[in-house]
Tab-separated table of C-alpha atoms in Angstrom:
chain	number	residue	atom	x	y	z
A	1	MET	CA	0.000	0.000	0.000
A	2	CYS	CA	1.110	3.507	-0.729
A	3	GLU	CA	2.518	4.698	2.540
A	4	THR	CA	2.638	8.341	1.531
A	5	CYS	CA	-1.049	9.183	1.730
A	6	GLY	CA	-2.786	5.901	2.539
A	7	CYS	CA	-4.740	5.923	-0.756
A	8	GLY	CA	-4.459	2.156	-1.189
A	9	ASP	CA	-2.443	2.357	-4.427
A	10	SER	CA	0.642	0.249	-4.902
A	11	ASP	CA	4.096	1.771	-4.832
A	12	VAL	CA	6.315	1.591	-7.860
A	13	VAL	CA	9.845	0.788	-6.778
A	14	SER	CA	12.858	1.089	-9.018
A	15	VAL	CA	15.506	-1.520	-8.268
A	16	GLU	CA	19.033	-1.147	-9.535
A	17	ILE	CA	20.445	-4.465	-10.800
A	18	GLN	CA	23.497	-3.637	-12.993
A	19	GLU	CA	24.182	-7.266	-13.842
A	20	SER	CA	24.926	-9.074	-17.073
A	21	ILE	CA	21.803	-10.649	-18.543
A	22	LEU	CA	24.005	-13.681	-19.138
A	23	ALA	CA	25.131	-13.863	-15.497
A	24	THR	CA	23.711	-17.374	-15.044
A	25	ASN	CA	25.576	-18.628	-18.116
A	26	ASP	CA	28.727	-16.802	-17.050
A	27	HIS	CA	28.538	-18.428	-13.625
A	28	GLN	CA	28.199	-21.882	-15.181
A	29	ALA	CA	31.065	-21.094	-17.580
A	30	ALA	CA	33.268	-20.082	-14.651
A	31	HIS	CA	32.433	-23.413	-13.024
A	32	ASN	CA	33.414	-25.301	-16.202
A	33	ARG	CA	36.625	-23.273	-16.389
A	34	GLU	CA	37.522	-24.202	-12.802
A	35	HIS	CA	37.257	-27.885	-13.761
A	36	PHE	CA	39.475	-27.408	-16.826
A	37	VAL	CA	42.113	-25.402	-14.979
A	38	ARG	CA	42.179	-27.760	-11.998
A	39	ASP	CA	42.691	-30.802	-14.229
A	40	GLY	CA	45.163	-29.093	-16.569
A	41	ILE	CA	42.945	-29.400	-19.648
A	42	LEU	CA	43.242	-26.981	-22.535
A	43	ALA	CA	39.654	-26.217	-23.593
A	44	ILE	CA	39.166	-24.657	-27.017
A	45	ASN	CA	35.878	-23.233	-28.295
A	46	LEU	CA	36.072	-23.858	-32.048
A	47	MET	CA	33.619	-21.706	-33.954
A	48	GLY	CA	32.920	-20.897	-37.596
A	49	SER	CA	30.295	-20.942	-40.339
A	50	PRO	CA	28.644	-24.202	-41.376
A	51	GLY	CA	31.063	-25.840	-43.795
A	52	SER	CA	34.090	-23.800	-42.736
A	53	GLY	CA	35.973	-27.037	-42.088
A	54	LYS	CA	35.894	-27.331	-38.293
A	55	THR	CA	35.477	-31.095	-38.206
A	56	ALA	CA	38.036	-31.706	-40.967
A	57	LEU	CA	40.470	-29.518	-39.067
A	58	LEU	CA	40.078	-31.632	-35.927
A	59	GLU	CA	40.478	-34.825	-37.971
A	60	ALA	CA	43.714	-33.460	-39.431
A	61	THR	CA	44.863	-32.347	-35.971
A	62	ALA	CA	44.339	-35.837	-34.537
A	63	ALA	CA	46.159	-37.399	-37.499
A	64	ALA	CA	49.126	-35.028	-37.141
A	65	LEU	CA	49.389	-35.547	-33.391
A	66	GLY	CA	49.298	-39.322	-33.844
A	67	GLY	CA	48.513	-39.980	-30.203
A	68	ASP	CA	50.969	-37.465	-28.726
A	69	ARG	CA	48.099	-35.741	-26.988
A	70	ARG	CA	44.935	-37.119	-25.462
A	71	LEU	CA	42.083	-35.282	-27.172
A	72	THR	CA	38.356	-35.246	-26.525
A	73	ALA	CA	35.642	-33.324	-28.313
A	74	LEU	CA	32.086	-32.117	-27.913
A	75	SER	CA	30.281	-31.418	-31.166
A	76	GLY	CA	27.307	-29.071	-31.289
A	77	ASP	CA	24.821	-29.501	-34.095
A	78	LEU	CA	21.126	-28.805	-34.586
A	79	ALA	CA	20.631	-32.392	-35.716
A	80	THR	CA	22.566	-35.624	-36.378
A	81	ASP	CA	25.633	-37.164	-34.733
A	82	HIS	CA	27.679	-37.013	-37.938
A	83	ASP	CA	30.466	-34.779	-36.649
A	84	ALA	CA	30.996	-36.762	-33.448
A	85	ASP	CA	30.960	-39.988	-35.528
A	86	ARG	CA	33.672	-38.560	-37.786
A	87	LEU	CA	35.761	-37.428	-34.831
A	88	ARG	CA	35.481	-40.814	-33.129
A	89	ALA	CA	36.602	-42.453	-36.369
A	90	ALA	CA	39.603	-40.096	-36.278
A	91	GLY	CA	40.466	-41.374	-32.806
A	92	ILE	CA	38.993	-38.520	-30.729
A	93	PRO	CA	36.522	-39.666	-28.044
A	94	SER	CA	33.563	-37.423	-28.857
A	95	LEU	CA	29.999	-36.685	-27.926
A	96	SER	CA	27.320	-34.820	-29.847
A	97	ILE	CA	25.351	-32.035	-28.253
A	98	THR	CA	22.179	-31.934	-30.322
A	99	THR	CA	20.706	-28.485	-29.830
A	100	GLY	CA	17.416	-28.876	-31.720
A	101	SER	CA	16.636	-25.352	-32.827
A	102	ALA	CA	19.257	-23.589	-30.698
A	103	CYS	CA	21.867	-21.821	-32.763
A	104	HIS	CA	24.698	-21.997	-30.230
A	105	LEU	CA	26.079	-23.965	-27.309
A	106	ASP	CA	25.825	-22.542	-23.812
A	107	ALA	CA	27.795	-23.339	-20.675
A	108	LYS	CA	25.060	-25.526	-19.209
A	109	MET	CA	24.860	-27.741	-22.319
A	110	VAL	CA	28.638	-28.183	-22.181
A	111	HIS	CA	28.583	-29.008	-18.479
A	112	LYS	CA	25.860	-31.609	-18.970
A	113	ALA	CA	27.752	-33.200	-21.869
A	114	LEU	CA	30.961	-33.356	-19.832
A	115	HIS	CA	29.241	-35.817	-17.500
A	116	HIS	CA	29.101	-38.262	-20.405
A	117	THR	CA	32.585	-37.682	-21.829
A	118	PRO	CA	35.962	-38.936	-20.585
A	119	TRP	CA	37.202	-35.340	-20.728
A	120	ASP	CA	39.146	-35.571	-17.460
A	121	GLU	CA	41.304	-38.327	-18.940
A	122	SER	CA	42.365	-35.993	-21.744
A	123	ASP	CA	44.663	-32.996	-21.916
A	124	THR	CA	42.792	-31.147	-24.678
A	125	LEU	CA	39.061	-30.591	-25.065
A	126	PHE	CA	37.767	-29.243	-28.353
A	127	ILE	CA	34.259	-27.825	-28.151
A	128	GLU	CA	33.135	-27.712	-31.766
A	129	ASN	CA	30.359	-25.157	-31.639
A	130	VAL	CA	27.259	-25.047	-33.835
A	131	GLY	CA	28.144	-23.803	-37.322
A	132	ASN	CA	27.152	-20.152	-37.057
A	133	LEU	CA	29.148	-16.946	-37.251
A	134	VAL	CA	26.923	-14.927	-34.900
A	135	CYS	CA	25.304	-16.522	-31.847
A	136	PRO	CA	28.099	-18.771	-30.473
A	137	ALA	CA	30.269	-15.685	-29.902
A	138	VAL	CA	27.843	-14.420	-27.247
A	139	TYR	CA	28.093	-17.394	-24.866
A	140	ASP	CA	31.098	-18.139	-22.670
A	141	LEU	CA	31.509	-21.905	-22.280
A	142	GLY	CA	34.463	-21.902	-19.887
A	143	GLN	CA	37.041	-22.286	-22.659
A	144	GLN	CA	40.549	-20.922	-22.441
A	145	ALA	CA	40.600	-19.717	-26.040
A	146	ASN	CA	38.257	-18.997	-28.932
A	147	VAL	CA	39.435	-20.290	-32.284
A	148	VAL	CA	37.500	-19.366	-35.436
A	149	ALA	CA	37.715	-21.415	-38.628
A	150	LEU	CA	37.292	-19.185	-41.686
A	151	ALA	CA	37.404	-20.851	-45.108
A	152	VAL	CA	39.060	-19.035	-48.024
A	153	THR	CA	35.839	-19.640	-49.971
A	154	GLU	CA	33.798	-17.516	-47.554
A	155	GLY	CA	35.012	-14.210	-48.954
A	156	GLU	CA	37.607	-11.681	-47.887
A	157	ASP	CA	35.260	-9.382	-46.006
A	158	LYS	CA	33.729	-11.968	-43.643
A	159	PRO	CA	35.535	-10.462	-40.603
A	160	LEU	CA	34.050	-7.030	-41.407
A	161	LYS	CA	30.562	-8.487	-41.813
A	162	TYR	CA	30.708	-10.476	-38.553
A	163	PRO	CA	32.783	-8.278	-36.219
A	164	VAL	CA	31.296	-9.725	-33.015
A	165	MET	CA	32.692	-13.179	-33.751
A	166	PHE	CA	36.123	-11.948	-34.799
A	167	ARG	CA	36.553	-9.532	-31.905
A	168	LYS	CA	36.180	-12.542	-29.592
A	169	ALA	CA	38.650	-14.726	-31.524
A	170	ASP	CA	42.071	-15.483	-30.087
A	171	LEU	CA	43.106	-17.207	-33.314
A	172	VAL	CA	41.690	-17.498	-36.811
A	173	LEU	CA	42.482	-20.632	-38.781
A	174	LEU	CA	42.169	-19.771	-42.458
A	175	THR	CA	41.014	-23.136	-43.776
A	176	LYS	CA	40.970	-24.797	-47.221
A	177	VAL	CA	44.009	-22.856	-48.456
A	178	ASP	CA	44.645	-25.744	-50.877
A	179	LEU	CA	41.752	-24.225	-52.884
A	180	LEU	CA	43.500	-20.874	-53.372
A	181	PRO	CA	44.858	-21.763	-56.853
A	182	HIS	CA	41.201	-22.065	-57.966
A	183	LEU	CA	40.205	-18.736	-56.392
A	184	PRO	CA	42.161	-16.077	-58.284
A	185	GLY	CA	40.150	-13.233	-56.725
A	186	ILE	CA	40.920	-14.181	-53.130
A	187	SER	CA	43.936	-12.672	-51.386
A	188	ILE	CA	45.213	-13.821	-47.990
A	189	GLU	CA	46.561	-10.309	-47.421
A	190	ARG	CA	43.110	-8.755	-47.814
A	191	ILE	CA	41.614	-11.314	-45.404
A	192	ALA	CA	44.387	-10.482	-42.917
A	193	ALA	CA	43.712	-6.750	-43.349
A	194	ALA	CA	40.016	-7.327	-42.563
A	195	LEU	CA	41.027	-9.285	-39.462
A	196	ALA	CA	43.303	-6.456	-38.331
A	197	GLU	CA	40.245	-4.158	-38.293
A	198	THR	CA	38.138	-6.503	-36.174
A	199	MET	CA	40.552	-8.510	-33.994
A	200	PRO	CA	42.613	-6.440	-31.545
A	201	ARG	CA	45.377	-9.066	-31.322
A	202	ALA	CA	45.002	-10.386	-34.831
A	203	ALA	CA	46.458	-13.852	-35.308
A	204	MET	CA	45.850	-16.096	-38.299
A	205	ILE	CA	47.294	-19.396	-39.450
A	206	PRO	CA	46.522	-20.559	-43.019
A	207	VAL	CA	45.796	-24.298	-42.947
A	208	SER	CA	44.650	-27.139	-45.165
A	209	ALA	CA	43.198	-30.340	-43.754
A	210	VAL	CA	43.772	-31.913	-47.199
A	211	THR	CA	47.482	-31.195	-47.681
A	212	GLY	CA	48.362	-30.751	-44.001
A	213	GLU	CA	49.728	-27.249	-44.634
A	214	GLY	CA	49.781	-25.160	-41.464
A	215	ILE	CA	48.602	-27.985	-39.194
A	216	GLY	CA	52.054	-28.071	-37.566
A	217	SER	CA	51.834	-24.325	-36.810
A	218	TRP	CA	48.370	-24.815	-35.361
A	219	ILE	CA	49.673	-27.588	-33.092
A	220	GLU	CA	52.540	-25.299	-32.025
A	221	TRP	CA	49.949	-22.632	-31.202
A	222	LEU	CA	48.061	-25.140	-29.045
A	223	GLU	CA	51.276	-26.080	-27.224
A	224	ALA	CA	52.025	-22.390	-26.559
A	225	GLU	CA	48.464	-21.881	-25.339
A	226	ARG	CA	49.011	-24.688	-22.826
A	227	LEU	CA	51.569	-22.422	-21.139
A	228	GLY	CA	48.810	-19.885	-20.534
A	229	PRO	CA	46.677	-17.415	-22.483
A	230	GLY	CA	48.507	-14.729	-24.395
A	231	SER	CA	51.663	-16.703	-25.222
A	232	HIS	CA	51.243	-16.018	-28.927
A	233	ASP	CA	52.766	-12.661	-29.703
A	234	ALA	CA	54.942	-14.371	-32.285
A	235	VAL	CA	52.029	-15.747	-34.350
A	236	GLY	CA	50.400	-12.505	-35.532
A	237	LEU	CA	49.495	-12.369	-39.178
A	238	PRO	CA	51.236	-14.372	-41.933
A	239	ASP	CA	54.804	-13.571	-42.939
A	240	SER	CA	53.692	-12.688	-46.458
A	241	MET	CA	52.229	-9.474	-45.053
A	242	THR	CA	54.292	-6.352	-44.738
A	243	ASP	CA	55.326	-5.157	-41.285
A	244	GLU	CA	53.054	-2.181	-41.812
A	245	MET	CA	50.006	-4.451	-42.086
A	246	LYS	CA	50.944	-6.602	-39.135
A	247	VAL	CA	49.265	-5.934	-35.832
B	1	MET	CA	18.925	-16.085	-33.630
B	2	HIS	CA	19.620	-16.192	-29.896
B	3	GLU	CA	17.523	-13.210	-28.780
B	4	TYR	CA	14.834	-15.547	-27.413
B	5	SER	CA	17.328	-17.183	-25.060
B	6	ILE	CA	18.595	-13.725	-24.052
B	7	VAL	CA	15.036	-12.623	-23.229
B	8	SER	CA	14.445	-15.846	-21.348
B	9	ALA	CA	17.563	-15.225	-19.206
B	10	LEU	CA	16.487	-11.601	-18.725
B	11	LEU	CA	12.988	-12.546	-17.535
B	12	ASP	CA	14.416	-15.178	-15.168
B	13	ARG	CA	16.540	-12.490	-13.543
B	14	VAL	CA	13.601	-10.070	-13.408
B	15	ASP	CA	11.457	-12.800	-11.802
B	16	ASP	CA	14.108	-13.156	-9.082
B	17	ALA	CA	13.778	-9.441	-8.357
B	18	VAL	CA	9.969	-9.708	-8.405
B	19	ARG	CA	10.043	-12.505	-5.825
B	20	GLN	CA	12.626	-10.751	-3.713
B	21	HIS	CA	10.516	-7.599	-3.472
B	22	GLY	CA	7.096	-9.281	-3.456
B	23	ALA	CA	6.101	-7.274	-6.537
B	24	THR	CA	2.767	-7.827	-8.292
B	25	ALA	CA	3.739	-6.435	-11.687
B	26	VAL	CA	6.720	-5.104	-13.612
B	27	HIS	CA	6.329	-1.690	-15.229
B	28	ARG	CA	9.652	-1.190	-16.936
B	29	ILE	CA	12.872	-3.108	-17.562
B	30	ARG	CA	15.927	-1.085	-18.510
B	31	VAL	CA	18.790	-2.772	-20.343
B	32	GLN	CA	21.960	-1.686	-22.096
B	33	ILE	CA	22.889	-3.444	-25.338
B	34	GLY	CA	26.266	-2.791	-26.937
B	35	GLU	CA	26.757	-2.434	-30.672
B	36	LEU	CA	29.288	-5.288	-30.660
B	37	SER	CA	27.471	-7.473	-28.134
B	38	GLY	CA	25.986	-9.742	-30.786
B	39	ILE	CA	22.426	-8.804	-29.745
B	40	GLU	CA	20.105	-7.116	-32.243
B	41	THR	CA	17.908	-4.662	-30.377
B	42	GLU	CA	14.937	-4.999	-32.754
B	43	LEU	CA	15.022	-8.790	-32.511
B	44	LEU	CA	15.297	-8.430	-28.739
B	45	ARG	CA	12.131	-6.286	-28.691
B	46	GLU	CA	10.281	-8.829	-30.841
B	47	ALA	CA	11.392	-11.712	-28.648
B	48	PHE	CA	10.441	-9.764	-25.518
B	49	ALA	CA	6.934	-9.097	-26.855
B	50	VAL	CA	6.422	-12.834	-27.303
B	51	VAL	CA	8.136	-14.265	-24.230
B	52	ARG	CA	6.837	-11.769	-21.633
B	53	ALA	CA	3.274	-13.172	-21.869
B	54	ARG	CA	2.202	-15.043	-18.746
B	55	THR	CA	5.070	-13.623	-16.686
B	56	ALA	CA	5.086	-10.809	-14.134
B	57	SER	CA	6.489	-8.691	-16.987
B	58	ALA	CA	3.482	-9.284	-19.283
B	59	GLU	CA	2.642	-5.563	-19.327
B	60	ALA	CA	6.183	-4.306	-18.923
B	61	GLU	CA	7.974	-1.911	-21.208
B	62	LEU	CA	11.472	-2.858	-22.340
B	63	GLU	CA	13.678	0.221	-22.455
B	64	ILE	CA	16.841	-0.421	-24.416
B	65	THR	CA	19.829	1.906	-24.332
B	66	ALA	CA	22.053	1.163	-27.317
B	67	ILE	CA	25.738	1.662	-26.590
B	68	ALA	CA	28.041	2.566	-29.482
B	69	ALA	CA	31.278	0.640	-29.845
B	70	GLN	CA	34.427	2.382	-28.743
B	71	TRP	CA	37.944	0.971	-28.878
B	72	ARG	CA	40.722	2.376	-26.719
B	73	CYS	CA	44.412	1.674	-26.370
B	74	CYS	CA	45.150	-0.850	-23.593
B	75	ALA	CA	48.175	1.172	-22.510
B	76	CYS	CA	47.485	4.901	-22.991
B	77	ASP	CA	43.646	4.856	-23.239
B	78	GLN	CA	43.641	6.852	-26.468
B	79	ILE	CA	40.596	6.272	-28.699
B	80	VAL	CA	41.337	3.934	-31.605
B	81	ASP	CA	39.157	4.770	-34.594
B	82	ARG	CA	37.227	2.050	-36.332
B	83	GLY	CA	37.888	1.242	-39.953
B	84	HIS	CA	41.574	0.919	-39.184
B	85	ARG	CA	43.858	-1.598	-37.562
B	86	LEU	CA	42.744	-2.100	-33.934
B	87	SER	CA	45.946	-0.901	-32.320
B	88	CYS	CA	46.997	2.423	-30.888
B	89	PRO	CA	48.190	4.923	-33.524
B	90	GLU	CA	50.665	6.298	-30.951
B	91	CYS	CA	52.147	3.328	-29.116
B	92	ARG	CA	50.959	0.350	-31.313
B	93	THR	CA	49.471	-1.464	-28.303
B	94	PRO	CA	46.392	-3.571	-29.201
B	95	ALA	CA	43.051	-1.901	-28.464
B	96	ARG	CA	40.429	-3.038	-26.009
B	97	LEU	CA	36.667	-2.658	-26.397
B	98	ALA	CA	35.963	0.125	-23.877
B	99	ALA	CA	32.227	0.288	-24.717
B	100	GLY	CA	29.852	-1.595	-26.968
B	101	GLY	CA	30.011	-5.109	-25.529
B	102	GLU	CA	27.224	-4.569	-22.966
B	103	ILE	CA	24.448	-7.119	-22.372
B	104	LEU	CA	23.356	-5.519	-19.138
B	105	LEU	CA	20.232	-5.488	-16.994
B	106	GLU	CA	20.335	-2.030	-15.425
B	107	ARG	CA	17.133	-1.527	-13.512
B	108	VAL	CA	13.648	-2.950	-12.932
B	109	GLU	CA	10.635	-0.833	-12.019
B	110	MET	CA	8.033	-2.900	-10.174
B	111	GLU	CA	4.712	-2.443	-8.474
B	112	VAL	CA	4.913	-3.426	-4.829
B	113	PRO	CA	1.708	-3.628	-2.778
């Protein structure tokens, strides 16, 4: 009741909250992160468009490592277990997270899936997010690093069109570079320049899951990341770029 | 499109405040949404109009303050213009997003008997 005049009307109170709308997800992500840090597991949130080559990249990574590292993976898809099936065939214990209509993974989905994955027996957990260049960037999963797969076929200005995803990326893997001879209009330098405008610490490694090009550099990046976030000043943008263009 | 899950998280948090204060209705919800947050304000409004039904916020107004993106140097705090490399023109240090990443619930106005 209104206490001012006793008229019987309700009071309208204004309550200051000042809290992230995603606080519940962030809390769950922090919980996931505690698990990963405590058990010494490098957790990577691998994002990218549908068809950017995320699964092929992980297959090539497993093949190149040849058992040197114990990998596990969670694969987010709207439907089917195809990606997890492929990863298991490549020797990576994997579980699908089938999201139905959801366009991204969130920290709770990852936590639930971890209960059914031998992640704590591994040293590297790849969380292959739903193929989507927008929504996954919004949700912290508890990962140490965000890696974005960008295929050379997607166009040079993708980073400018999807700045939210690329501003969150710690590393961009430029995939399918074996196709470059068939794409005369595509320049790695122009892709790198677009990244420099959207990624504050721009870092890109050109890779091909078909020829194996760049996979060694990507594995070196992972090993550096194991030492702690931000151990990658040396990666930057490709050597073919001028110093002026490098970030 | 993830705006429905954002609205769902928002209304959960508002419901907590409603319970905490014993409110009977929510009049206004004020949020800040950054330009580079990954949330589209128009889609957020549409999702809010649908999801608020049958909640304490069914009649509530969603007031969105859009925050423009601003990059600043991590070291000297100088503004780094967009459309260029995201590092400081003076000292070359990488920039940080000083504003524009907000997904923030600021304030809830509720009717309390």
